Coordinates of C-alpha atoms and ligand atoms in Angstrom, one line a residue:
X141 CA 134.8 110.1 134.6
X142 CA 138.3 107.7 134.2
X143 CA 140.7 108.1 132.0
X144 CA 139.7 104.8 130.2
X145 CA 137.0 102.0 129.8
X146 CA 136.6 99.0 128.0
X147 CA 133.8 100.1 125.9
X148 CA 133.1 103.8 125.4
X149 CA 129.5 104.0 123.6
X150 CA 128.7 107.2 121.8
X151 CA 124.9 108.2 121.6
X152 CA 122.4 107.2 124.5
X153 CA 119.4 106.3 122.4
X154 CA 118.0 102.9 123.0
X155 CA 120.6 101.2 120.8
X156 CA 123.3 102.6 122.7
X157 CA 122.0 102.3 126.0
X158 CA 121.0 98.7 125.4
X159 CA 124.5 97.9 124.6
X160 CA 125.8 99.5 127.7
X161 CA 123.5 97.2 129.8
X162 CA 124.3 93.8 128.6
X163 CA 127.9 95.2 128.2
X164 CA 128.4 96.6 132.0
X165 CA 125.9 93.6 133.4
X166 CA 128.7 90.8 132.5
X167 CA 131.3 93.3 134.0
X168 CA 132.8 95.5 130.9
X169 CA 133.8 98.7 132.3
X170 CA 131.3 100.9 130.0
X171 CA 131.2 104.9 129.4
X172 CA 127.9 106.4 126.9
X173 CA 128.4 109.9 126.2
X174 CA 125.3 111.5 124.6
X175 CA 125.7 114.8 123.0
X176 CA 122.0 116.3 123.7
X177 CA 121.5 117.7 127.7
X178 CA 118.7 115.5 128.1
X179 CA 118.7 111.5 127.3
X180 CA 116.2 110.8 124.4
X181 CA 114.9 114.3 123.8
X182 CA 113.7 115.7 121.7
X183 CA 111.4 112.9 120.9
X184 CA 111.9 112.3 116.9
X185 CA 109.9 109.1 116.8
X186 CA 106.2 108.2 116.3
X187 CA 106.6 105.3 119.1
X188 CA 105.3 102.6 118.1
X189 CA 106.7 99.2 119.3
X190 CA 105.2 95.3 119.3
X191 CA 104.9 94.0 122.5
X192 CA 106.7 90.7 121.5
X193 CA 110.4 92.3 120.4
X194 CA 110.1 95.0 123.4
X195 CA 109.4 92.1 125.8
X196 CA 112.4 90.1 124.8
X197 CA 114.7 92.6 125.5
X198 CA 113.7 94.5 128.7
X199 CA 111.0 93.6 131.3
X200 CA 108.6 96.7 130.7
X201 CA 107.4 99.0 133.0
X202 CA 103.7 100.6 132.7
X203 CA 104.8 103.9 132.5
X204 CA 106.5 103.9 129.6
X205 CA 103.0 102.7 128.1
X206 CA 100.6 105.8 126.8
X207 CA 98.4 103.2 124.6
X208 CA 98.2 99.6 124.4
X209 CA 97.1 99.0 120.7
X210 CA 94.7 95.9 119.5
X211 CA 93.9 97.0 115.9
X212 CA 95.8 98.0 113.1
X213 CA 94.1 99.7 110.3
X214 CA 95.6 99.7 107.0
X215 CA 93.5 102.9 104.6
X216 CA 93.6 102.5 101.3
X217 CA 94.3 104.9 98.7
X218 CA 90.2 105.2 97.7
X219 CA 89.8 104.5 101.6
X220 CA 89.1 100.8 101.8
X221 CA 90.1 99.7 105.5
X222 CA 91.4 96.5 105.9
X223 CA 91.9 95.5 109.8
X224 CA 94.3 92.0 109.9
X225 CA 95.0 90.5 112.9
X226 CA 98.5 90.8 113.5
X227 CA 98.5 88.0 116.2
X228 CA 100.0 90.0 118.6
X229 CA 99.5 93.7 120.1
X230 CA 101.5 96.5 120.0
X231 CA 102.4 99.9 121.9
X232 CA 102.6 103.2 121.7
X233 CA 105.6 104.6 124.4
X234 CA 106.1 107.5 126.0
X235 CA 110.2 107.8 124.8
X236 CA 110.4 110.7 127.2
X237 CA 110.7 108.6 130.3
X238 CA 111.3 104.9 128.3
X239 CA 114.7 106.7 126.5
X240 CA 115.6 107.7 130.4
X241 CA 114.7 104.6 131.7
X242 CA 117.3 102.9 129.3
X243 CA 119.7 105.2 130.6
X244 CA 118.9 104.5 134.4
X245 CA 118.8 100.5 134.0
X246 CA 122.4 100.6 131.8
X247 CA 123.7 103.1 135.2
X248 CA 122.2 100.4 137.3
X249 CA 124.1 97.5 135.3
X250 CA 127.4 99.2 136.0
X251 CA 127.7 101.5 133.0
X252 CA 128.4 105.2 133.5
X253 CA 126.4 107.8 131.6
X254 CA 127.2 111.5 130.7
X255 CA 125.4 114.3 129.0
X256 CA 126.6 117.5 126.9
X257 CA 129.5 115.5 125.8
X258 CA 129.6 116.2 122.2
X259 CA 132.1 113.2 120.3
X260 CA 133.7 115.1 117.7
X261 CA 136.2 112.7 116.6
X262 CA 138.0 109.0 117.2
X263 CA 141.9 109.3 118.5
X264 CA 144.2 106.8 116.7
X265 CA 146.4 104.4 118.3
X266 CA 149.9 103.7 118.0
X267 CA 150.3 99.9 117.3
X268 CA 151.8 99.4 120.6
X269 CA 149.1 101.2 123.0
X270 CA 146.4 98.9 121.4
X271 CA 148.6 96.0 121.6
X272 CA 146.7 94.3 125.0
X273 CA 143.9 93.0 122.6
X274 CA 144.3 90.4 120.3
X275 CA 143.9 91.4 116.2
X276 CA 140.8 90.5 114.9
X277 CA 142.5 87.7 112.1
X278 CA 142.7 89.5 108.7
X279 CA 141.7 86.6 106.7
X280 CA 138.2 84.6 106.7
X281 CA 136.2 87.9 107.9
X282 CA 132.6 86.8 109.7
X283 CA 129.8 88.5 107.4
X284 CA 129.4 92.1 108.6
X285 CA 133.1 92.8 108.7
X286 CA 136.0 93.8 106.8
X287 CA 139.3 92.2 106.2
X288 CA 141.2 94.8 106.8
X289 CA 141.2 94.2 110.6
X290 CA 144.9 95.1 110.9
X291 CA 146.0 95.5 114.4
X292 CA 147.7 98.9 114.0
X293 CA 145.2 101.4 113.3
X294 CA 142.6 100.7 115.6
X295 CA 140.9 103.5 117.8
X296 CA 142.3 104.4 121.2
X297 CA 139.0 106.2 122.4
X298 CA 137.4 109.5 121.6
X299 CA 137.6 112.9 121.5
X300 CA 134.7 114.9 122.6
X301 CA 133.8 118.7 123.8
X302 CA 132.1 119.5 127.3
X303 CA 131.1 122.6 128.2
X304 CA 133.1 124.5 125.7
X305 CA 136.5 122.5 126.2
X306 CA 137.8 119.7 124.6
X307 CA 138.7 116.5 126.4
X308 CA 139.3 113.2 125.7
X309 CA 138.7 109.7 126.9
X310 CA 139.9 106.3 126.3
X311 CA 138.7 103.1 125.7
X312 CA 139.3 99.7 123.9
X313 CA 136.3 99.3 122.2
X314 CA 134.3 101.9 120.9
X315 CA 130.6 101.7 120.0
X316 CA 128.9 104.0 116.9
X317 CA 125.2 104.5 118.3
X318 CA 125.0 107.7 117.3
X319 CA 121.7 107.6 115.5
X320 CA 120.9 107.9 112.0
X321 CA 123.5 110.9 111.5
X322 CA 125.8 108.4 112.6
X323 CA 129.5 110.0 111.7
X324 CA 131.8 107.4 114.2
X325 CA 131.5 104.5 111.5
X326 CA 132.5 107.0 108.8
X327 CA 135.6 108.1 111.0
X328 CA 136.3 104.7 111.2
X329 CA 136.3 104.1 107.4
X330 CA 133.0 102.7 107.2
X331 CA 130.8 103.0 104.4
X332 CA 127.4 104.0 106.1
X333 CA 126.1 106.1 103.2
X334 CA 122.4 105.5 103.1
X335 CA 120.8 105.9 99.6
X336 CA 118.5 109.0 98.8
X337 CA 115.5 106.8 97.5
X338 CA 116.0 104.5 101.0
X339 CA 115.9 107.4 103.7
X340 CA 112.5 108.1 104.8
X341 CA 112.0 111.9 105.3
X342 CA 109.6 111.7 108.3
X343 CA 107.8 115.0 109.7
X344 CA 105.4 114.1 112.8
X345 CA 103.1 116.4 114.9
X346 CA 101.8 115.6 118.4
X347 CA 98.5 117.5 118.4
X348 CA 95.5 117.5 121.0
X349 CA 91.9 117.4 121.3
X350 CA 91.1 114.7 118.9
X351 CA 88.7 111.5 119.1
X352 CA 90.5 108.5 118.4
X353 CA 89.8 105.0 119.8
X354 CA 92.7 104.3 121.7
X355 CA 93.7 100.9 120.8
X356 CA 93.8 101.4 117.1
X357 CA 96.5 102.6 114.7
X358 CA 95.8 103.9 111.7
X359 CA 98.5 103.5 108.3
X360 CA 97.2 105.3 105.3
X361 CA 98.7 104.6 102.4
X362 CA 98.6 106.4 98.9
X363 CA 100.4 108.5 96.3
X364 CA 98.6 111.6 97.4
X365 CA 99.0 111.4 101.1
X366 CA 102.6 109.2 101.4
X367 CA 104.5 108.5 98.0
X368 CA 106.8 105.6 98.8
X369 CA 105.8 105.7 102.3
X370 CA 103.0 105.9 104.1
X371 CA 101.2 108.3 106.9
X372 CA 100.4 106.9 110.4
X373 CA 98.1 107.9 113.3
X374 CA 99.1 106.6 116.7
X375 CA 97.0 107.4 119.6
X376 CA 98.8 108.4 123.0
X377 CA 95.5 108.8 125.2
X378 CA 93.6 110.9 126.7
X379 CA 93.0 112.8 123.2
X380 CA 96.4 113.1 122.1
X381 CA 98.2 111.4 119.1
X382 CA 101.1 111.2 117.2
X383 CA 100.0 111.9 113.5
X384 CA 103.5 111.8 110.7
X385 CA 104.4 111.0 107.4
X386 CA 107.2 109.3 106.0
X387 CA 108.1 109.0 102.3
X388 CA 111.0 108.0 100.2
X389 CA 113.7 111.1 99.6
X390 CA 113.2 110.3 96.4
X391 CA 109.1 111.8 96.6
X392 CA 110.3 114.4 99.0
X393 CA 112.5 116.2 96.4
X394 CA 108.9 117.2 94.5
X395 CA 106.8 117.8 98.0
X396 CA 108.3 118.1 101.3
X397 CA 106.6 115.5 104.3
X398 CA 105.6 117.8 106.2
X399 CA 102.8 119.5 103.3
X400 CA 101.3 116.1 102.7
X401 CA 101.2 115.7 106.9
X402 CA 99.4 119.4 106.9
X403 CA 97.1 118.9 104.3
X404 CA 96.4 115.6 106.6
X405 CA 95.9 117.2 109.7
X406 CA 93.9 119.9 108.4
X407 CA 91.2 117.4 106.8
X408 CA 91.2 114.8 109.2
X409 CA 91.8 116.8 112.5
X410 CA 90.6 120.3 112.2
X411 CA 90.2 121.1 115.8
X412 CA 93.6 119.6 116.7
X413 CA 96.0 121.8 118.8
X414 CA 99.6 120.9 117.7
X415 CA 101.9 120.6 120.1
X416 CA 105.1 119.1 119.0
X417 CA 106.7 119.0 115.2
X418 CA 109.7 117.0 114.4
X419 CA 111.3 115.9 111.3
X420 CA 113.9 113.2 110.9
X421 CA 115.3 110.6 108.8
X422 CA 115.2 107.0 108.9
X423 CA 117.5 104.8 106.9
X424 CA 114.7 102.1 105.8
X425 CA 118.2 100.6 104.1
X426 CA 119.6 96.9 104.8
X427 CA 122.3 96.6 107.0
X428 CA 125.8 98.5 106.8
X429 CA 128.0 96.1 105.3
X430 CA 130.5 96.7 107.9
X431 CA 128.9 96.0 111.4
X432 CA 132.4 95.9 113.1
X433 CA 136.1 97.2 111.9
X434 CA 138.8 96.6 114.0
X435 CA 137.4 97.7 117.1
X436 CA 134.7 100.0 116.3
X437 CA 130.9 98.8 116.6
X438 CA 128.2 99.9 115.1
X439 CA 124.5 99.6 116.3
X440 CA 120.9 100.8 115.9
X441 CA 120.5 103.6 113.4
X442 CA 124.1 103.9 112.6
X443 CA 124.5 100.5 111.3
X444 CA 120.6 100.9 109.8
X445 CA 119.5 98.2 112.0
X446 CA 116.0 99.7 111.2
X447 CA 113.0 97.5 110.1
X448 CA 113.2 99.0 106.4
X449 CA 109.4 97.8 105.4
X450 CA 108.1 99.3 108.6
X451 CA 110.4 102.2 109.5
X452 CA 110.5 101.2 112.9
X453 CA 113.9 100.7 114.6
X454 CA 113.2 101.1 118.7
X455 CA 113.6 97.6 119.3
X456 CA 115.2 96.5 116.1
X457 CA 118.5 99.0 117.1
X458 CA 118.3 97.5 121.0
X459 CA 118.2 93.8 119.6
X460 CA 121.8 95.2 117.8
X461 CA 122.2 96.8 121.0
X462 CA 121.8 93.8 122.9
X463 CA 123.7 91.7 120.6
X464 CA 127.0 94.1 120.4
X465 CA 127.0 94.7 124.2
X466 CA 127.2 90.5 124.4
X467 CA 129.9 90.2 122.3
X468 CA 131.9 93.0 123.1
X469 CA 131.5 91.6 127.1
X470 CA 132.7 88.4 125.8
X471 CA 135.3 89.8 124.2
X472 CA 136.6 91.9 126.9
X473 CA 136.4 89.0 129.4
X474 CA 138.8 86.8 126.7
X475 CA 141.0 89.7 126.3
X476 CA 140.1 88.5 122.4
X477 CA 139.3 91.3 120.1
X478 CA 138.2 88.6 117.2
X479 CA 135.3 87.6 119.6
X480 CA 133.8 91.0 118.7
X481 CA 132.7 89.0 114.8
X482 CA 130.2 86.9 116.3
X483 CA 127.8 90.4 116.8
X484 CA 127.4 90.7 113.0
X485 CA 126.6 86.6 112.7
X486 CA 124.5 86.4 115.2
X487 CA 122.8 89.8 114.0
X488 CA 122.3 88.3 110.5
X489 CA 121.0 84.9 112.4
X490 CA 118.2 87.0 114.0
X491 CA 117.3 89.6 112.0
X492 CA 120.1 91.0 109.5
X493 CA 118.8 88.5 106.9
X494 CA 114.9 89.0 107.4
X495 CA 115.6 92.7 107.2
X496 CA 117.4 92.0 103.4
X497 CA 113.9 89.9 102.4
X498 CA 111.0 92.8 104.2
X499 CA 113.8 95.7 102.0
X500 CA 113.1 93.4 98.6
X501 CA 109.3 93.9 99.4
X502 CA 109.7 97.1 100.1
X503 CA 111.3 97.9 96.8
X504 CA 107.9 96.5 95.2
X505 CA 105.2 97.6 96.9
X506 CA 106.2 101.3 97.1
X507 CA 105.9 100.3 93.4
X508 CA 102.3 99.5 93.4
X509 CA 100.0 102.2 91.7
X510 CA 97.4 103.2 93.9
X511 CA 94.6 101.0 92.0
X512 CA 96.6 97.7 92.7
X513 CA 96.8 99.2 96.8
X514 CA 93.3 100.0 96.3
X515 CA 92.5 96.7 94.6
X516 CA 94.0 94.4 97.6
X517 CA 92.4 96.3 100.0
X518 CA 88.9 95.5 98.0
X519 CA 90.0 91.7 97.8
X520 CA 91.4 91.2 101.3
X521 CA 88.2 92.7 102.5
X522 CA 86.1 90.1 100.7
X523 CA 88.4 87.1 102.3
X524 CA 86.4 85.6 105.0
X525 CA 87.3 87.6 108.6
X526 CA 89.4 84.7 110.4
X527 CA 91.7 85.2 106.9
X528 CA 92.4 88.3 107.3
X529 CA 95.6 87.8 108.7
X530 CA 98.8 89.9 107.6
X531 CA 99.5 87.1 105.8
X532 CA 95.9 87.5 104.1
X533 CA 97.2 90.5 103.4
X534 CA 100.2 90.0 101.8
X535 CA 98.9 86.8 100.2
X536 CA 96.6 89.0 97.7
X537 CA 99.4 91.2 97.0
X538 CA 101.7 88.4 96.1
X539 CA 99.2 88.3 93.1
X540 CA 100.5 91.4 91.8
X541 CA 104.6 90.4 92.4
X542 CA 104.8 87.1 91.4
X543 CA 108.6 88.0 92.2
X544 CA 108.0 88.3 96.0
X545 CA 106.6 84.6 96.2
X546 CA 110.1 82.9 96.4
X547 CA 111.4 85.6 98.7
X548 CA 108.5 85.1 101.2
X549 CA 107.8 81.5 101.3
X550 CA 111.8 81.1 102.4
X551 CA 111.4 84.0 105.4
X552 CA 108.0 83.1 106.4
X553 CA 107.1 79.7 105.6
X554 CA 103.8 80.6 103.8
X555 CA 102.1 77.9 102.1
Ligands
LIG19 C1 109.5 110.9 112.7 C2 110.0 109.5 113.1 C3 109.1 108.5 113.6 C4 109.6 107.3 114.0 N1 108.6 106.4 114.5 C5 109.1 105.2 114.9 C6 108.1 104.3 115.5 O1 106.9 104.6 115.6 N2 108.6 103.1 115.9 C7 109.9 102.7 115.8 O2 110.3 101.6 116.2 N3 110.8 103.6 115.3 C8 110.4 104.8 114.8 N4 111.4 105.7 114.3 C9 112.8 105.3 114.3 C10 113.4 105.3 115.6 O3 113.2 106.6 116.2 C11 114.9 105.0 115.6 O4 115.1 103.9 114.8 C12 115.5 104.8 117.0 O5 115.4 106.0 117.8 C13 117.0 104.4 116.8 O6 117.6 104.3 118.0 P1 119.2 104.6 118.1 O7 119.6 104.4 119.5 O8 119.9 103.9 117.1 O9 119.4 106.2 117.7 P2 118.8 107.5 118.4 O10 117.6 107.2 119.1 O11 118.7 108.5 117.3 O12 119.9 107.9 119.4 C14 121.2 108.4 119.0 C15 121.8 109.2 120.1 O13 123.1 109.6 119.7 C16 123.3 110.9 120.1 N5 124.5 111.4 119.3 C17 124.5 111.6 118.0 N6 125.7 112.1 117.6 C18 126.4 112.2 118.8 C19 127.8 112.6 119.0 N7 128.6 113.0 118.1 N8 128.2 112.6 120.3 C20 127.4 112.2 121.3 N9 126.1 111.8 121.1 C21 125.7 111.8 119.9 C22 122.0 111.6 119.8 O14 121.8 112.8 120.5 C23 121.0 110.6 120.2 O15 120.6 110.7 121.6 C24 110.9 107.0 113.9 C25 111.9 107.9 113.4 C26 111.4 109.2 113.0 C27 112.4 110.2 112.6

């Protein structure tokens, strides 16, 4: 390891590596230091990706691919199962060797990688050691970032503890992918604080020896099985599955995710082996405020880059990924610190402002009694077949939010 980079990025999930790719590929000097001993494990993630996002951002490999999945099965509360055609397909990955793979192509792009480094903290510079970069103006911020980008003050790298000792590092630009326990934007000042009722308490098992069709996944929705959330079933092949529940923290302070996954598992798979059980958070939150502050980045979970009507932030937190690691490149070839404010634009051009709409419709449909879930189900099902799009879908639940009409004719041109 060198004494200093331009970028030091701390956490090597897939937002994190990302950045370090498009970051080292247009020549930043760029160190990750990941806390765990193994990139991407333990796997805290149900998997689940659309072809379409994952394919703009990395050219995918087959093995990362346990199932290739055609249908998507929406359940009812009463059990109605509506199948739309999503227009697209989807897959479920095998993180294991994708998370690693990340790692390897970011390595291959220039970027150095380093495990059992645990970043414990954020050194301070003097005014004059940080002085090489220009300051990011203090007046006329770019959304996503705060005024207060002073010069003096900014971050001279990190501290972090290896093996028992404690070293540290330095580098010019430092990037928060820490995940969704994210503590690098706090250090920084940033306000990252994630509502109780918008963090999904997820608990997933990975159980064997079940029949599934293998290109289907299965969402269950339904006060009894996921309040505010819902209950998935992703098949991995050859028998195998990963079955979890998410629900707002709000539901979880009655009954904890993991009895309502149980009581699932137990009905719907009694002969399942289980052989992994993870719990986790997701922030299913808009986007921090504050994407960049003076010259700390955040990306991926820590900035709650995560799809928050879906839960699902693999390629949501590599698009921020991919994003950062562009602008902080451009900004380290310029020598022009301010260049890091076009990430949160262009962020908020691609998907920061869709995220704000799918969060409004979020807020109303974990409203929906199960008779009005049960009663679009019942109506979707009696739209003729070609109609049952996702649109079809949301359509007949527009019926019940009248409210939601405005929101999604502007982000999806519905008519
Ligand atoms: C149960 C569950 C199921 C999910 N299912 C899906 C799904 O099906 N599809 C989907 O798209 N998303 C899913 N998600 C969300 C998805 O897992 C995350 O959005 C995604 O992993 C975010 O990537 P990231 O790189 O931002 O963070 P992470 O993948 O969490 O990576 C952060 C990394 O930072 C490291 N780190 C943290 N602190 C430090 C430190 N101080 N020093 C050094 N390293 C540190 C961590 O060890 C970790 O490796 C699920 C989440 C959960 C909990």
């Amino acid at each position: 390891m060198k004494p200093r980079y331009d970028v030091i990025i701390v956490g090597a999930g897939p937002a994190g590596t990302t950045c370090a790719r498009y970051a080292a590929a247009r020549g930043a000097s760029v160190l990750v230091l990941e806390k765990d001993r193994d990139v991407g494990m333990p796997v805290r993630c149900g998997e689940a990706v659309s072809n379409r996002s994952l394919e703009s951002i990395v050219p995918i490999d087959p093995r990362w691919i346990a199932a290739t999945i055609k249908r998507f099965r929406l359940i009812s509360p009463s059990g109605h199962i509506v199948e739309p055609d999503l227009g697209g397909y989807g897959y479920v990955l095998e993180r294991r060797i994708f998370d690693y793979d990340l790692a390897r192509l970011a390595v291959e792009a220039g970027a150095e990688v380093h495990t059992k480094c645990y970043v414990d903290d954020l050194l301070r510079a003097t005014p004059a050691s940080h002085a090489e970069g220009k300051a990011i103006p203090a007046t006329d911020p770019a959304p996503g970032t705060t005024a207060d980008n002073a010069q003096d003050g900014a971050w001279k790298g990190v501290s972090y503890q290896w093996k028992g000792e404690r070293r540290t590092v330095e580098g010019r630009i430092i990037v928060a992918a820490d995940g969704v326990e994210s503590r690098v934007g706090k250090w920084a000042g940033i306000d990252t604080t994630t509502h109780m009722r918008d963090m999904e308490t997820c608990a997933q098992m990975t159980i064997s020896n079940v029949d599934l069709e293998d290109d289907a996944c299965e969402f269950y929705f339904g006060n009894d099985t996921a309040p505010m959330g819902y209950l998935w079933v992703f098949p991995k092949g050859h028998g195998m599955a990963n079955v979890g529940v998410g629900i707002s923290g709000m539901a979880s302070k009655k009954t904890a995710a993991i009895r309502y996954l149980r009581r699932f598992i137990d009905q719907r798979f009694p002969d399942a082996a289980v052989l992994t059980t993870v719990a986790g958070g997701v922030p299913c939150a808009t986007t921090v405020g504050t994407l960049v502050q003076r010259n700390v980045v955040l990306v991926g979970d820590a900035a709650h880059q995560v799809n928050p009507l879906s839960g699902g932030g693999i390629t949501s937190g590599m698009i921020g990924g991919k994003l950062a690691g562009e602008a902080i490149a451009m900004a380290i070839e310029k020598n022009d610190l301010s260049l890091l404010n076009n990430y949160p634009k262009q962020w908020r051009k691609e998907i920061g402002a869709k995220h704000d709409t799918y969060y409004r419709m979020k807020a109303a449909v974990y409203k929906f009694p199960d008779a009005t879930l049960d009663d679009i189900a019942i109506n979707v099902l009696k739209l003729r077949e070609d109609k049952r799009t996702i649109w079809g879908v949301f359509r007949t639940a527009l019926r019940h939010q009248p409210a939601l009409v405005w929101e999604m004719v502007k982000t999806f041109g519905l008519k």
